[in-house]
Coordinates of C-alpha atoms in Angstrom, one line a residue:
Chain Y
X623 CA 81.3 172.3 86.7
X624 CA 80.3 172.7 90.3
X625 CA 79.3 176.0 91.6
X626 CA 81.6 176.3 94.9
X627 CA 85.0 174.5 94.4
X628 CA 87.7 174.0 97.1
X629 CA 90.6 171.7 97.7
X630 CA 90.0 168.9 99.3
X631 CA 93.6 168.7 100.9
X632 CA 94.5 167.8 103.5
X633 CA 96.5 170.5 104.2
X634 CA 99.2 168.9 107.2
X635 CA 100.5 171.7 109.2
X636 CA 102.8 171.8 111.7
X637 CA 101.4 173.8 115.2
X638 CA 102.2 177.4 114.6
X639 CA 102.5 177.3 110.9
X640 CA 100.4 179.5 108.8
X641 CA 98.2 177.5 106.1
X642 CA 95.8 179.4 103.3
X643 CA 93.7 178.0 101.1
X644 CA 91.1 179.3 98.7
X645 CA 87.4 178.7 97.1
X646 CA 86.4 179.6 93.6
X647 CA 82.6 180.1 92.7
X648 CA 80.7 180.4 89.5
X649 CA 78.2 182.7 90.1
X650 CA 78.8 186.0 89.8
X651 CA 75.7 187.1 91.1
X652 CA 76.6 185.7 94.8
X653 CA 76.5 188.1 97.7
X654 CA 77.1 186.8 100.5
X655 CA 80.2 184.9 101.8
X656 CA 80.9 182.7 104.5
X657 CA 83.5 180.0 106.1
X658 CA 82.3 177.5 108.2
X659 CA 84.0 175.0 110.3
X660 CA 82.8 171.1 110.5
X661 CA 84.4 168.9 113.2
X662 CA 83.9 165.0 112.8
X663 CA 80.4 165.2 111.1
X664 CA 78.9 167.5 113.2
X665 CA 76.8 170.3 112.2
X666 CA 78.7 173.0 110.4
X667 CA 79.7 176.1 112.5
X668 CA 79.8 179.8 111.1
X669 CA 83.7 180.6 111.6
X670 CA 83.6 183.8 109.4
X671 CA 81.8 186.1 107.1
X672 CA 84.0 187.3 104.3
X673 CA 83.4 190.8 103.6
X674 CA 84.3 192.6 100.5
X675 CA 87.3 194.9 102.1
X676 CA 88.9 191.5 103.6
X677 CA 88.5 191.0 107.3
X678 CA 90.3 189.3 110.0
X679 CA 89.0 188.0 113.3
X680 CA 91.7 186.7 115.7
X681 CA 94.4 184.6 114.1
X682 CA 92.0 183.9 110.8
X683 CA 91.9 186.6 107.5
X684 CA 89.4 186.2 105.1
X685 CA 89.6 187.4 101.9
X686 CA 86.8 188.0 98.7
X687 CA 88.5 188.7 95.1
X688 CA 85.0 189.4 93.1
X689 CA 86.6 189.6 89.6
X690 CA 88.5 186.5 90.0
X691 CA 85.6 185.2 91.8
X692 CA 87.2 183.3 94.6
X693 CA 87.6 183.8 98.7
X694 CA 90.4 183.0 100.8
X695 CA 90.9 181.5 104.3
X696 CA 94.3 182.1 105.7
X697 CA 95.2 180.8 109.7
X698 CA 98.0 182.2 111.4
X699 CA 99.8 180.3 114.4
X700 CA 98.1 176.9 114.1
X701 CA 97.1 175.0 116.8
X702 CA 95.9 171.5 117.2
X703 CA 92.0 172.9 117.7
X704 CA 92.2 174.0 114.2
X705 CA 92.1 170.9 112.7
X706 CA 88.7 170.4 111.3
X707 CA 87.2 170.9 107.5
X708 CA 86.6 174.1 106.2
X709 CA 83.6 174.9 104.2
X710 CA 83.4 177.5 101.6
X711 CA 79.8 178.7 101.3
X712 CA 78.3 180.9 99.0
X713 CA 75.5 182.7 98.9
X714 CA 72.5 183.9 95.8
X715 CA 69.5 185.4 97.3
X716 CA 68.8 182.4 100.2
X717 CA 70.3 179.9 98.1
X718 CA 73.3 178.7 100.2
X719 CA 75.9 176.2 98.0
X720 CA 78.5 174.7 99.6
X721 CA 82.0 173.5 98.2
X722 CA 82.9 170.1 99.1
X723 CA 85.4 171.4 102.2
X724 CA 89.1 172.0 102.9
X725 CA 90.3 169.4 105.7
X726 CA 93.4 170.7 107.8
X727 CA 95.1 168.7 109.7
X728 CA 97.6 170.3 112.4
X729 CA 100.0 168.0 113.9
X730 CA 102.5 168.5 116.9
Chain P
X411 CA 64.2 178.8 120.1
X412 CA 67.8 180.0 119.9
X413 CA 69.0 176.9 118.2
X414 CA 67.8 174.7 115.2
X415 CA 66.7 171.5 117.1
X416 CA 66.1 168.5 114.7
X417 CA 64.9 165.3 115.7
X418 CA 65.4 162.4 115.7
X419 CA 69.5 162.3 116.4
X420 CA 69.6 159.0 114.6
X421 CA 66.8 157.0 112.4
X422 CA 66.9 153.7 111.3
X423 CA 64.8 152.0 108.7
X424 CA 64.7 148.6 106.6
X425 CA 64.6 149.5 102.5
X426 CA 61.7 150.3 101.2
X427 CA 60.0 151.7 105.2
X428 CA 59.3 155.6 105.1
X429 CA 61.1 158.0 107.1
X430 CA 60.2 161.3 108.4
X431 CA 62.7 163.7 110.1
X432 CA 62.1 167.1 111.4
X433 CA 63.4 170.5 111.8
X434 CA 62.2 173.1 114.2
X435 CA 64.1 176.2 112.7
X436 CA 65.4 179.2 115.1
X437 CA 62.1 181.4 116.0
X438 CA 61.9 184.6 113.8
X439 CA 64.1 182.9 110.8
X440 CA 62.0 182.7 107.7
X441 CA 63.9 180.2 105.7
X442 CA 64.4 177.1 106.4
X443 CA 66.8 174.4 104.3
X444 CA 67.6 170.9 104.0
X445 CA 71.1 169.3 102.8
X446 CA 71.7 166.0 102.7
X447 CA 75.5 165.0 103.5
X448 CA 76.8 161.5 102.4
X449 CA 79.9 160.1 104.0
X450 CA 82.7 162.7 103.9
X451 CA 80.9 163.5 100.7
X452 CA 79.5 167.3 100.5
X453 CA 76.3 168.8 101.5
X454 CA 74.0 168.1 98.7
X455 CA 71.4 171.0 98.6
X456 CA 67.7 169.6 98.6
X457 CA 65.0 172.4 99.2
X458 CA 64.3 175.4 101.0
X459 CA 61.4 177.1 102.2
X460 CA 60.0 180.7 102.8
X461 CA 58.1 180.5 105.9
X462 CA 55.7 177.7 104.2
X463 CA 56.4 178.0 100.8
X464 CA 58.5 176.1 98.8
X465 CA 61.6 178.5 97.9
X466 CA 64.1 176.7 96.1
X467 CA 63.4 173.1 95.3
X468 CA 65.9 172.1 92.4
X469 CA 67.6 169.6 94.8
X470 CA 65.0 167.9 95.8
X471 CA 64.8 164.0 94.0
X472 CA 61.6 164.1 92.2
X473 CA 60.8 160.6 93.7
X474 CA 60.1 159.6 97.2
X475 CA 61.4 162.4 98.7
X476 CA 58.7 165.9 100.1
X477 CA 59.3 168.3 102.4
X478 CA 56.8 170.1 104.2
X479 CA 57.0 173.7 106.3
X480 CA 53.4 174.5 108.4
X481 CA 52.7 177.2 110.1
X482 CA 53.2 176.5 113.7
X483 CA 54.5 173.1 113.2
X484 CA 58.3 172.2 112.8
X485 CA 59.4 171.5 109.1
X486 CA 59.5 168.0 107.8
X487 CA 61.2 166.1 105.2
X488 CA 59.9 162.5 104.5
X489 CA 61.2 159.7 102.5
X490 CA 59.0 157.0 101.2
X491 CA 60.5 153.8 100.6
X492 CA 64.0 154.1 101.6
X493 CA 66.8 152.8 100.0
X494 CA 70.5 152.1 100.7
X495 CA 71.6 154.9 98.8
X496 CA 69.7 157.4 101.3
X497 CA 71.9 156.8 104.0
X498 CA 73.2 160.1 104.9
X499 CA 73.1 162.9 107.7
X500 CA 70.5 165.1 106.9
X501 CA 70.7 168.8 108.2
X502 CA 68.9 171.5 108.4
X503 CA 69.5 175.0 108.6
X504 CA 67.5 178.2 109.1
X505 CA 68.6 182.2 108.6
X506 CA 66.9 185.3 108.7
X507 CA 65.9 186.9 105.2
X508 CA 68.2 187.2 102.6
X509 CA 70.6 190.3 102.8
X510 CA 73.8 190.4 103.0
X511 CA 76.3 188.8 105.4
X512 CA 73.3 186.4 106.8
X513 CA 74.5 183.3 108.1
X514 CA 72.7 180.2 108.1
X515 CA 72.8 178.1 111.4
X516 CA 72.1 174.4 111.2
X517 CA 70.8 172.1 113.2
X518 CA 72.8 169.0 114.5
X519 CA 71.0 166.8 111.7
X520 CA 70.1 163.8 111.8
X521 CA 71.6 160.6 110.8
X522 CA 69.7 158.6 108.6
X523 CA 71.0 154.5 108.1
X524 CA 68.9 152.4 105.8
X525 CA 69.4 148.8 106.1

């Protein structure tokens, strides 16, 4: 069993729709959460901590559910600049794992 | 620096020639790791490093593949005797130590096509 797991997708979503999607992990030891953003193969870009009381930042809500072990992404208002993959990463002590990524696709 | 630089951009190399690619890691991060990213396949963790040593090295293929973090020096990670299969981008990524909430930033990697 892999240690980060996400849904590969894609997720199609019309511009303006709301799309969520969520990452299990198996280590319940991890700390530290994160959701990063990869356009096209380029390097991976820090869209979000997740934080253990939830947290928002602009139209994007994170969300960390420790005794179900999993974490949340959910976009509100869609726009075309969204569509990228998503990475869930997860964090033990400096030990970074990522899940395979989330691809969304927003179309007009 | 304020960024992870890696270099080169792109590498290419016949099977079976050595490759060496490099990571200079954000100035006043202390750990420093390497993923190696196949296709649209996911980021396959190799090693990481505390300042120079060796942190985590459970990814690392026990063959042909070392890694190396000196002081004053960017971090390397050399292949010897490349083969098909090692096509990949490889990226690296530094973050400050490890408490909560700390991101890691990567590099821009660098894309690795043996022929």
């Amino acid at each position: 069993r892999k240690e980060v797991e996400q849904d590969p997708g894609p997720f199609n979503v019309p511009e303006g729709a709301t799309v969520a999607f969520n990452c299990t992990y198996s280590n319940s030891a991890s700390q530290s959460f994160f959701w990063y953003r990869q356009d096209c193969r380029k390097e991976p870009k820090l869209l979000m901590s997740v934080y253990s009381s939830g947290n928002e930042d602009g139209r994007f809500t994170a969300q960390l559910n420790r005794a179900s072990q999993y974490i949340s992404l959910l976009i509100r208002d869609s726009k075309l600049s969204d569509s990228a993959t998503y990475l869930c990463v997860v964090d033990s002590w400096g030990k970074f794992q990522f899940g395979a990524g989330t691809q969304v696709v927003v179309t007009p | 620096g304020e960024e992870v630089a890696q270099t080169p951009k792109h590498l290419v190399r016949g099977e079976g020639q050595k490759a060496k690619l490099y990571c200079a890691p954000i100035k006043g991060h202390s750990y420093v790791f390497w993923y190696q990213q196949v296709l649209k396949n996911e980021f396959k963790f190799l090693i990481s490093f505390q300042n120079e040593n060796v942190f985590d090295e459970t990814g690392m293929p026990k063959e042909r593949f070392s890694a190396k973090c000196l002081p004053n020096s960017p971090c390397s990670l050399e292949i010897q005797a490349t083969k098909l299969e090692d096509s990949a981008v490889y990226f690296c990524a530094s973050s400050q130590s490890p408490r909560e909430n700390t991101e890691a930033f990567f590099g821009q990697g660098t894309r690795l096509t043996v022929v």
